Amino acid sequence: MEKRHKIYEGKAKILYETDDPGLVIQYFKDDATAFDGKKKGIIRDKGVVNNKISERLFKELEAAGIRTHMVKRLSDREMLVKRLNIIPIEIIARNIAAGSLAKRIGFDEGTVLPRPIVETYYKSDALGDPLLCDEHVFMLELATPEQLNAMRDTARKVNQVLTDFFAERRIRLVDFKIELGTEYDATNGDLLLGDEICPDTCRLWDMETDEKLDKDRFRRDLGKIEESYAEVARRVCGDDLVAGAQT
Ligand code: 5GP
């Protein structure tokens, strides 16, 4: 597999072309941003940890019948993935009120929701990722009604699988964001899970103490950021992945 030129650089990852037009290399950076890029920083070894956590979670989801873009992890910071046409909708599933939901509807953070909910946001940095109604989705032609239903069904299934997976590791899955897309040369509308699933994209709380083990530690200046990411990696992947982050 030959790594070719950079095709896209995002806030946390870089995508490189390969000699296969259907495959790209996803490179995980240590850069961290929050609040629409207004807060910037580096979380040491985050790229290594998120690559390995994503690999483990994608494997778990594939085993449960959910298709993902992952082909294989290539190195500490690189994952070979299928090239997707990403639908510009961020799907968020929530089990416990936190973050923007707590703020929007006035629930105390930590309130367990009567049942999991799934929301749609416009993936647009320029607009600050606003919440979308279905009418907005169809007016903007971001997805068909069938695709939107499929995206919500996938989010619910991902939520079930990952809630159980994390609970076995004494972690509460509070909420998470996923992105989906069609394969670049697809002749059908089948959706694959793309991007990454890791402490940057999920809220994860220790089950005994409710201690936050995710990007909120960076967003809210809570300290012990590297240690928390490494703790999630230890529980999810079963070993101490990043020796440097333990100190
Ligand atoms: P909230 O809407 O409460 O800010 O976020 C809900 C969940 O989705 C959190 O787990 C958060 O980390 C994730 N999330 C929402 N938007 C983004 C985003 O633009 N980037 C990343 N990495 N995660 C997001």
PDB file of C-alpha atoms and ligand atoms in Angstrom:
ATOM      1  CA  MET A   1       0.000   0.000   0.000  1.00  0.00           C
ATOM      2  CA  GLU A   2       1.612   3.206  -1.151  1.00  0.00           C
ATOM      3  CA  LYS A   3       0.858   6.398   0.796  1.00  0.00           C
ATOM      4  CA  ARG A   4       0.395   9.342  -1.570  1.00  0.00           C
ATOM      5  CA  HIS A   5      -0.400  13.009  -1.124  1.00  0.00           C
ATOM      6  CA  LYS A   6      -2.560  14.629   1.515  1.00  0.00           C
ATOM      7  CA  ILE A   7      -6.171  15.081   0.390  1.00  0.00           C
ATOM      8  CA  TYR A   8      -7.666  16.661   3.488  1.00  0.00           C
ATOM      9  CA  GLU A   9      -6.543  17.963   6.860  1.00  0.00           C
ATOM     10  CA  GLY A  10      -9.135  18.289   9.607  1.00  0.00           C
ATOM     11  CA  LYS A  11      -8.855  19.341  13.236  1.00  0.00           C
ATOM     12  CA  ALA A  12      -7.849  15.907  14.559  1.00  0.00           C
ATOM     13  CA  LYS A  13      -6.933  13.875  11.481  1.00  0.00           C
ATOM     14  CA  ILE A  14      -5.272  13.987   8.081  1.00  0.00           C
ATOM     15  CA  LEU A  15      -6.379  11.888   5.094  1.00  0.00           C
ATOM     16  CA  TYR A  16      -3.856  10.614   2.524  1.00  0.00           C
ATOM     17  CA  GLU A  17      -4.563   9.080  -0.852  1.00  0.00           C
ATOM     18  CA  THR A  18      -3.188   5.625  -1.602  1.00  0.00           C
ATOM     19  CA  ASP A  19      -2.502   3.810  -4.868  1.00  0.00           C
ATOM     20  CA  ASP A  20      -6.001   2.294  -4.502  1.00  0.00           C
ATOM     21  CA  PRO A  21      -8.677   4.919  -5.312  1.00  0.00           C
ATOM     22  CA  GLY A  22     -11.114   3.245  -2.910  1.00  0.00           C
ATOM     23  CA  LEU A  23      -8.801   3.383   0.122  1.00  0.00           C
ATOM     24  CA  VAL A  24      -7.340   6.251   2.135  1.00  0.00           C
ATOM     25  CA  ILE A  25      -5.025   6.471   5.139  1.00  0.00           C
ATOM     26  CA  GLN A  26      -6.447   8.248   8.160  1.00  0.00           C
ATOM     27  CA  TYR A  27      -3.637   9.789  10.273  1.00  0.00           C
ATOM     28  CA  PHE A  28      -4.512  10.636  13.897  1.00  0.00           C
ATOM     29  CA  LYS A  29      -3.010  13.890  15.251  1.00  0.00           C
ATOM     30  CA  ASP A  30      -2.475  15.051  18.831  1.00  0.00           C
ATOM     31  CA  ASP A  31      -4.159  18.406  18.087  1.00  0.00           C
ATOM     32  CA  ALA A  32      -7.255  19.146  20.127  1.00  0.00           C
ATOM     33  CA  THR A  33      -9.843  21.849  19.468  1.00  0.00           C
ATOM     34  CA  ALA A  34     -13.089  22.843  21.155  1.00  0.00           C
ATOM     35  CA  PHE A  35     -15.790  25.497  20.869  1.00  0.00           C
ATOM     36  CA  ASP A  36     -15.700  25.666  17.054  1.00  0.00           C
ATOM     37  CA  GLY A  37     -11.916  25.795  17.027  1.00  0.00           C
ATOM     38  CA  LYS A  38     -11.676  28.785  19.402  1.00  0.00           C
ATOM     39  CA  LYS A  39      -9.813  26.671  21.978  1.00  0.00           C
ATOM     40  CA  LYS A  40      -6.733  24.867  20.699  1.00  0.00           C
ATOM     41  CA  GLY A  41      -4.199  22.586  22.333  1.00  0.00           C
ATOM     42  CA  ILE A  42      -2.202  19.392  22.150  1.00  0.00           C
ATOM     43  CA  ILE A  43      -3.086  16.234  24.030  1.00  0.00           C
ATOM     44  CA  ARG A  44       0.112  14.233  24.111  1.00  0.00           C
ATOM     45  CA  ASP A  45      -0.194  10.820  22.368  1.00  0.00           C
ATOM     46  CA  LYS A  46      -3.924  11.359  21.753  1.00  0.00           C
ATOM     47  CA  GLY A  47      -3.505  10.255  18.140  1.00  0.00           C
ATOM     48  CA  VAL A  48      -1.969   6.939  19.144  1.00  0.00           C
ATOM     49  CA  VAL A  49      -4.601   6.282  21.799  1.00  0.00           C
ATOM     50  CA  ASN A  50      -7.590   7.303  19.634  1.00  0.00           C
ATOM     51  CA  ASN A  51      -6.379   5.176  16.714  1.00  0.00           C
ATOM     52  CA  LYS A  52      -6.190   2.090  18.939  1.00  0.00           C
ATOM     53  CA  ILE A  53      -9.472   2.752  20.737  1.00  0.00           C
ATOM     54  CA  SER A  54     -11.248   3.358  17.403  1.00  0.00           C
ATOM     55  CA  GLU A  55      -9.831   0.123  16.007  1.00  0.00           C
ATOM     56  CA  ARG A  56     -11.118  -1.866  18.989  1.00  0.00           C
ATOM     57  CA  LEU A  57     -14.575  -0.231  18.868  1.00  0.00           C
ATOM     58  CA  PHE A  58     -14.926  -0.619  15.085  1.00  0.00           C
ATOM     59  CA  LYS A  59     -14.078  -4.331  15.486  1.00  0.00           C
ATOM     60  CA  GLU A  60     -16.758  -4.677  18.155  1.00  0.00           C
ATOM     61  CA  LEU A  61     -19.311  -2.955  15.906  1.00  0.00           C
ATOM     62  CA  GLU A  62     -18.390  -5.054  12.854  1.00  0.00           C
ATOM     63  CA  ALA A  63     -18.834  -8.192  14.977  1.00  0.00           C
ATOM     64  CA  ALA A  64     -22.349  -6.936  15.763  1.00  0.00           C
ATOM     65  CA  GLY A  65     -23.128  -6.531  12.047  1.00  0.00           C
ATOM     66  CA  ILE A  66     -22.548  -2.781  11.733  1.00  0.00           C
ATOM     67  CA  ARG A  67     -20.451  -1.926   8.672  1.00  0.00           C
ATOM     68  CA  THR A  68     -17.575   0.511   9.205  1.00  0.00           C
ATOM     69  CA  HIS A  69     -14.972   2.092   6.954  1.00  0.00           C
ATOM     70  CA  MET A  70     -12.064   0.437   8.776  1.00  0.00           C
ATOM     71  CA  VAL A  71      -9.851  -1.948   6.802  1.00  0.00           C
ATOM     72  CA  LYS A  72      -7.026  -2.230   9.344  1.00  0.00           C
ATOM     73  CA  ARG A  73      -4.785  -0.244  11.646  1.00  0.00           C
ATOM     74  CA  LEU A  74      -1.448   0.257   9.899  1.00  0.00           C
ATOM     75  CA  SER A  75       0.689   1.832  12.615  1.00  0.00           C
ATOM     76  CA  ASP A  76       0.477   3.814  15.864  1.00  0.00           C
ATOM     77  CA  ARG A  77      -1.165   6.769  14.148  1.00  0.00           C
ATOM     78  CA  GLU A  78      -2.439   5.397  10.842  1.00  0.00           C
ATOM     79  CA  MET A  79      -5.570   3.478   9.930  1.00  0.00           C
ATOM     80  CA  LEU A  80      -6.388   2.224   6.421  1.00  0.00           C
ATOM     81  CA  VAL A  81     -10.035   3.025   5.674  1.00  0.00           C
ATOM     82  CA  LYS A  82     -12.464   2.875   2.773  1.00  0.00           C
ATOM     83  CA  ARG A  83     -12.950   6.170   1.012  1.00  0.00           C
ATOM     84  CA  LEU A  84     -16.420   7.496   1.816  1.00  0.00           C
ATOM     85  CA  ASN A  85     -18.648  10.281   0.588  1.00  0.00           C
ATOM     86  CA  ILE A  86     -19.504  11.520   4.060  1.00  0.00           C
ATOM     87  CA  ILE A  87     -23.056  12.750   4.577  1.00  0.00           C
ATOM     88  CA  PRO A  88     -22.652  16.187   6.202  1.00  0.00           C
ATOM     89  CA  ILE A  89     -24.813  15.306   9.197  1.00  0.00           C
ATOM     90  CA  GLU A  90     -23.419  14.579  12.654  1.00  0.00           C
ATOM     91  CA  ILE A  91     -25.601  12.005  14.356  1.00  0.00           C
ATOM     92  CA  ILE A  92     -25.521  12.245  18.140  1.00  0.00           C
ATOM     93  CA  ALA A  93     -26.961   9.597  20.450  1.00  0.00           C
ATOM     94  CA  ARG A  94     -27.461  10.352  24.137  1.00  0.00           C
ATOM     95  CA  ASN A  95     -28.240   8.286  27.216  1.00  0.00           C
ATOM     96  CA  ILE A  96     -27.569  10.906  29.901  1.00  0.00           C
ATOM     97  CA  ALA A  97     -28.040  14.684  29.719  1.00  0.00           C
ATOM     98  CA  ALA A  98     -24.759  16.554  29.282  1.00  0.00           C
ATOM     99  CA  GLY A  99     -23.172  19.240  27.132  1.00  0.00           C
ATOM    100  CA  SER A 100     -25.414  21.014  24.639  1.00  0.00           C
ATOM    101  CA  LEU A 101     -28.537  18.961  25.504  1.00  0.00           C
ATOM    102  CA  ALA A 102     -28.318  19.855  29.211  1.00  0.00           C
ATOM    103  CA  LYS A 103     -27.986  23.502  28.193  1.00  0.00           C
ATOM    104  CA  ARG A 104     -30.720  23.448  25.524  1.00  0.00           C
ATOM    105  CA  ILE A 105     -33.510  21.845  27.550  1.00  0.00           C
ATOM    106  CA  GLY A 106     -32.411  22.789  31.063  1.00  0.00           C
ATOM    107  CA  PHE A 107     -31.730  19.296  32.408  1.00  0.00           C
ATOM    108  CA  ASP A 108     -29.064  18.946  35.077  1.00  0.00           C
ATOM    109  CA  GLU A 109     -25.959  17.285  33.687  1.00  0.00           C
ATOM    110  CA  GLY A 110     -26.081  13.632  34.735  1.00  0.00           C
ATOM    111  CA  THR A 111     -29.864  13.215  34.453  1.00  0.00           C
ATOM    112  CA  VAL A 112     -30.538   9.777  32.983  1.00  0.00           C
ATOM    113  CA  LEU A 113     -32.840  10.202  29.955  1.00  0.00           C
ATOM    114  CA  PRO A 114     -36.094   8.174  29.978  1.00  0.00           C
ATOM    115  CA  ARG A 115     -34.832   6.501  26.792  1.00  0.00           C
ATOM    116  CA  PRO A 116     -31.862   7.087  24.473  1.00  0.00           C
ATOM    117  CA  ILE A 117     -32.365   9.910  21.987  1.00  0.00           C
ATOM    118  CA  VAL A 118     -30.803  10.518  18.569  1.00  0.00           C
ATOM    119  CA  GLU A 119     -30.231  14.011  17.164  1.00  0.00           C
ATOM    120  CA  THR A 120     -29.037  15.407  13.837  1.00  0.00           C
ATOM    121  CA  TYR A 121     -26.627  18.321  13.469  1.00  0.00           C
ATOM    122  CA  TYR A 122     -25.372  20.049  10.328  1.00  0.00           C
ATOM    123  CA  LYS A 123     -21.668  19.280   9.853  1.00  0.00           C
ATOM    124  CA  SER A 124     -20.653  22.856   9.064  1.00  0.00           C
ATOM    125  CA  ASP A 125     -17.806  24.643  10.840  1.00  0.00           C
ATOM    126  CA  ALA A 126     -18.930  27.947   9.314  1.00  0.00           C
ATOM    127  CA  LEU A 127     -22.364  27.629  10.958  1.00  0.00           C
ATOM    128  CA  GLY A 128     -21.103  26.052  14.208  1.00  0.00           C
ATOM    129  CA  ASP A 129     -22.745  22.620  13.619  1.00  0.00           C
ATOM    130  CA  PRO A 130     -26.391  23.674  14.273  1.00  0.00           C
ATOM    131  CA  LEU A 131     -29.173  21.257  15.294  1.00  0.00           C
ATOM    132  CA  LEU A 132     -31.267  20.201  12.281  1.00  0.00           C
ATOM    133  CA  CYS A 133     -34.952  19.270  11.945  1.00  0.00           C
ATOM    134  CA  ASP A 134     -35.854  16.659   9.331  1.00  0.00           C
ATOM    135  CA  GLU A 135     -37.367  19.447   7.200  1.00  0.00           C
ATOM    136  CA  HIS A 136     -33.963  21.158   7.132  1.00  0.00           C
ATOM    137  CA  VAL A 137     -32.233  17.913   6.138  1.00  0.00           C
ATOM    138  CA  PHE A 138     -34.586  17.415   3.180  1.00  0.00           C
ATOM    139  CA  MET A 139     -34.632  21.073   2.141  1.00  0.00           C
ATOM    140  CA  LEU A 140     -30.831  21.111   2.049  1.00  0.00           C
ATOM    141  CA  GLU A 141     -30.853  17.672   0.356  1.00  0.00           C
ATOM    142  CA  LEU A 142     -28.306  16.372   2.848  1.00  0.00           C
ATOM    143  CA  ALA A 143     -29.883  12.914   2.969  1.00  0.00           C
ATOM    144  CA  THR A 144     -32.944  11.084   1.684  1.00  0.00           C
ATOM    145  CA  PRO A 145     -35.663  10.031   4.153  1.00  0.00           C
ATOM    146  CA  GLU A 146     -34.423   6.434   3.774  1.00  0.00           C
ATOM    147  CA  GLN A 147     -30.854   7.434   4.544  1.00  0.00           C
ATOM    148  CA  LEU A 148     -31.927   9.488   7.546  1.00  0.00           C
ATOM    149  CA  ASN A 149     -33.889   6.530   8.934  1.00  0.00           C
ATOM    150  CA  ALA A 150     -30.919   4.245   8.308  1.00  0.00           C
ATOM    151  CA  MET A 151     -28.585   6.699  10.058  1.00  0.00           C
ATOM    152  CA  ARG A 152     -30.840   6.830  13.117  1.00  0.00           C
ATOM    153  CA  ASP A 153     -31.209   3.021  13.181  1.00  0.00           C
ATOM    154  CA  THR A 154     -27.435   2.633  12.991  1.00  0.00           C
ATOM    155  CA  ALA A 155     -26.934   5.158  15.810  1.00  0.00           C
ATOM    156  CA  ARG A 156     -29.372   3.248  18.032  1.00  0.00           C
ATOM    157  CA  LYS A 157     -27.622  -0.042  17.308  1.00  0.00           C
ATOM    158  CA  VAL A 158     -24.173   1.479  17.881  1.00  0.00           C
ATOM    159  CA  ASN A 159     -25.484   2.858  21.165  1.00  0.00           C
ATOM    160  CA  GLN A 160     -26.681  -0.564  22.322  1.00  0.00           C
ATOM    161  CA  VAL A 161     -23.457  -2.321  21.393  1.00  0.00           C
ATOM    162  CA  LEU A 162     -21.154   0.326  22.854  1.00  0.00           C
ATOM    163  CA  THR A 163     -23.201   0.901  26.022  1.00  0.00           C
ATOM    164  CA  ASP A 164     -22.788  -2.809  26.852  1.00  0.00           C
ATOM    165  CA  PHE A 165     -19.150  -2.871  25.772  1.00  0.00           C
ATOM    166  CA  PHE A 166     -18.234   0.111  27.953  1.00  0.00           C
ATOM    167  CA  ALA A 167     -20.343  -1.097  30.896  1.00  0.00           C
ATOM    168  CA  GLU A 168     -18.275  -4.298  30.990  1.00  0.00           C
ATOM    169  CA  ARG A 169     -15.294  -1.991  31.458  1.00  0.00           C
ATOM    170  CA  ARG A 170     -17.015   0.021  34.189  1.00  0.00           C
ATOM    171  CA  ILE A 171     -17.557   3.038  31.933  1.00  0.00           C
ATOM    172  CA  ARG A 172     -20.867   4.830  31.372  1.00  0.00           C
ATOM    173  CA  LEU A 173     -21.488   5.851  27.744  1.00  0.00           C
ATOM    174  CA  VAL A 174     -23.136   9.257  28.211  1.00  0.00           C
ATOM    175  CA  ASP A 175     -23.343  10.311  24.537  1.00  0.00           C
ATOM    176  CA  PHE A 176     -21.407  10.111  21.278  1.00  0.00           C
ATOM    177  CA  LYS A 177     -21.183  11.473  17.762  1.00  0.00           C
ATOM    178  CA  ILE A 178     -20.942   9.401  14.587  1.00  0.00           C
ATOM    179  CA  GLU A 179     -20.599  10.192  10.906  1.00  0.00           C
ATOM    180  CA  LEU A 180     -21.740   7.971   8.055  1.00  0.00           C
ATOM    181  CA  GLY A 181     -21.141   7.870   4.320  1.00  0.00           C
ATOM    182  CA  THR A 182     -21.461   5.856   1.144  1.00  0.00           C
ATOM    183  CA  GLU A 183     -18.469   4.141  -0.461  1.00  0.00           C
ATOM    184  CA  TYR A 184     -16.912   6.461  -3.014  1.00  0.00           C
ATOM    185  CA  ASP A 185     -17.848   4.271  -6.004  1.00  0.00           C
ATOM    186  CA  ALA A 186     -21.089   2.932  -4.517  1.00  0.00           C
ATOM    187  CA  THR A 187     -23.917   2.088  -6.834  1.00  0.00           C
ATOM    188  CA  ASN A 188     -26.279   1.682  -3.867  1.00  0.00           C
ATOM    189  CA  GLY A 189     -27.044   3.945  -0.910  1.00  0.00           C
ATOM    190  CA  ASP A 190     -25.574   1.626   1.751  1.00  0.00           C
ATOM    191  CA  LEU A 191     -24.096   3.584   4.621  1.00  0.00           C
ATOM    192  CA  LEU A 192     -20.843   2.803   6.416  1.00  0.00           C
ATOM    193  CA  LEU A 193     -19.710   4.207   9.737  1.00  0.00           C
ATOM    194  CA  GLY A 194     -16.789   6.571   9.161  1.00  0.00           C
ATOM    195  CA  ASP A 195     -14.519   8.935  11.109  1.00  0.00           C
ATOM    196  CA  GLU A 196     -13.436   7.665  14.558  1.00  0.00           C
ATOM    197  CA  ILE A 197     -15.021   6.630  17.850  1.00  0.00           C
ATOM    198  CA  CYS A 198     -12.913   7.597  20.836  1.00  0.00           C
ATOM    199  CA  PRO A 199     -12.800   9.934  23.863  1.00  0.00           C
ATOM    200  CA  ASP A 200     -12.829  12.910  21.436  1.00  0.00           C
ATOM    201  CA  THR A 201     -16.239  11.899  20.091  1.00  0.00           C
ATOM    202  CA  CYS A 202     -17.879  10.272  23.139  1.00  0.00           C
ATOM    203  CA  ARG A 203     -18.611  11.307  26.710  1.00  0.00           C
ATOM    204  CA  LEU A 204     -17.350   8.530  28.956  1.00  0.00           C
ATOM    205  CA  TRP A 205     -17.747   8.576  32.746  1.00  0.00           C
ATOM    206  CA  ASP A 206     -16.250   6.185  35.251  1.00  0.00           C
ATOM    207  CA  MET A 207     -19.146   4.059  36.507  1.00  0.00           C
ATOM    208  CA  GLU A 208     -18.200   4.217  40.167  1.00  0.00           C
ATOM    209  CA  THR A 209     -17.095   7.843  40.524  1.00  0.00           C
ATOM    210  CA  ASP A 210     -18.702   9.599  37.503  1.00  0.00           C
ATOM    211  CA  GLU A 211     -15.240  11.009  36.795  1.00  0.00           C
ATOM    212  CA  LYS A 212     -15.055  12.301  33.213  1.00  0.00           C
ATOM    213  CA  LEU A 213     -12.652  10.304  31.026  1.00  0.00           C
ATOM    214  CA  ASP A 214     -13.135  12.180  27.736  1.00  0.00           C
ATOM    215  CA  LYS A 215     -12.561  15.430  25.874  1.00  0.00           C
ATOM    216  CA  ASP A 216     -14.581  17.421  28.427  1.00  0.00           C
ATOM    217  CA  ARG A 217     -11.380  17.311  30.518  1.00  0.00           C
ATOM    218  CA  PHE A 218      -9.776  19.456  27.803  1.00  0.00           C
ATOM    219  CA  ARG A 219     -12.869  21.570  27.054  1.00  0.00           C
ATOM    220  CA  ARG A 220     -13.377  22.437  30.731  1.00  0.00           C
ATOM    221  CA  ASP A 221      -9.730  22.526  31.893  1.00  0.00           C
ATOM    222  CA  LEU A 222     -10.231  19.653  34.331  1.00  0.00           C
ATOM    223  CA  GLY A 223      -6.607  18.422  34.215  1.00  0.00           C
ATOM    224  CA  LYS A 224      -5.406  14.781  33.966  1.00  0.00           C
ATOM    225  CA  ILE A 225      -6.285  14.807  30.248  1.00  0.00           C
ATOM    226  CA  GLU A 226      -3.604  12.412  28.964  1.00  0.00           C
ATOM    227  CA  GLU A 227      -4.117  10.143  31.964  1.00  0.00           C
ATOM    228  CA  SER A 228      -7.854   9.898  31.312  1.00  0.00           C
ATOM    229  CA  TYR A 229      -7.411   9.022  27.620  1.00  0.00           C
ATOM    230  CA  ALA A 230      -4.809   6.416  28.607  1.00  0.00           C
ATOM    231  CA  GLU A 231      -7.202   4.991  31.212  1.00  0.00           C
ATOM    232  CA  VAL A 232      -9.907   4.538  28.559  1.00  0.00           C
ATOM    233  CA  ALA A 233      -7.328   2.866  26.293  1.00  0.00           C
ATOM    234  CA  ARG A 234      -6.274   0.569  29.141  1.00  0.00           C
ATOM    235  CA  ARG A 235      -9.858  -0.526  29.829  1.00  0.00           C
ATOM    236  CA  VAL A 236     -10.873  -0.780  26.139  1.00  0.00           C
ATOM    237  CA  CYS A 237      -7.731  -2.308  24.637  1.00  0.00           C
ATOM    238  CA  GLY A 238      -6.540  -4.139  27.711  1.00  0.00           C
ATOM    239  CA  ASP A 239      -2.996  -2.897  27.994  1.00  0.00           C
ATOM    240  CA  ASP A 240      -0.953   0.180  28.783  1.00  0.00           C
ATOM    241  CA  LEU A 241      -0.652   1.603  25.307  1.00  0.00           C
ATOM    242  CA  VAL A 242       1.134   4.817  26.009  1.00  0.00           C
ATOM    243  CA  ALA A 243       3.710   4.460  28.707  1.00  0.00           C
ATOM    244  CA  GLY A 244       4.508   8.185  28.634  1.00  0.00           C
ATOM    245  CA  ALA A 245       0.935   9.134  29.412  1.00  0.00           C
ATOM    246  CA  GLN A 246       0.931   7.148  32.648  1.00  0.00           C
ATOM    247  CA  THR A 247       3.260   9.490  34.481  1.00  0.00           C
TER     248      THR A 247
HETATM  249  P1  5GP B   1     -22.697  18.136  22.611  1.00  0.00           P
HETATM  250  O1  5GP B   1     -23.793  18.358  21.584  1.00  0.00           O
HETATM  251  O2  5GP B   1     -23.266  17.877  23.976  1.00  0.00           O
HETATM  252  O3  5GP B   1     -21.662  19.193  22.576  1.00  0.00           O
HETATM  253  O4  5GP B   1     -21.930  16.798  22.163  1.00  0.00           O
HETATM  254  C1  5GP B   1     -22.544  15.527  22.232  1.00  0.00           C
HETATM  255  C2  5GP B   1     -21.494  14.447  21.957  1.00  0.00           C
HETATM  256  O5  5GP B   1     -21.065  14.494  20.604  1.00  0.00           O
HETATM  257  C3  5GP B   1     -20.227  14.567  22.808  1.00  0.00           C
HETATM  258  O6  5GP B   1     -19.774  13.270  23.117  1.00  0.00           O
HETATM  259  C4  5GP B   1     -19.244  15.280  21.902  1.00  0.00           C
HETATM  260  O7  5GP B   1     -17.917  14.915  22.193  1.00  0.00           O
HETATM  261  C5  5GP B   1     -19.674  14.777  20.525  1.00  0.00           C
HETATM  262  N1  5GP B   1     -19.521  15.816  19.494  1.00  0.00           N
HETATM  263  C6  5GP B   1     -20.435  16.726  19.113  1.00  0.00           C
HETATM  264  N2  5GP B   1     -19.974  17.524  18.131  1.00  0.00           N
HETATM  265  C7  5GP B   1     -18.723  17.116  17.888  1.00  0.00           C
HETATM  266  C8  5GP B   1     -17.698  17.549  16.973  1.00  0.00           C
HETATM  267  O8  5GP B   1     -17.871  18.471  16.161  1.00  0.00           O
HETATM  268  N3  5GP B   1     -16.509  16.881  17.051  1.00  0.00           N
HETATM  269  C9  5GP B   1     -16.307  15.857  17.930  1.00  0.00           C
HETATM  270  N4  5GP B   1     -15.086  15.266  17.948  1.00  0.00           N
HETATM  271  N5  5GP B   1     -17.245  15.421  18.765  1.00  0.00           N
HETATM  272  C10 5GP B   1     -18.447  16.037  18.758  1.00  0.00           C
END
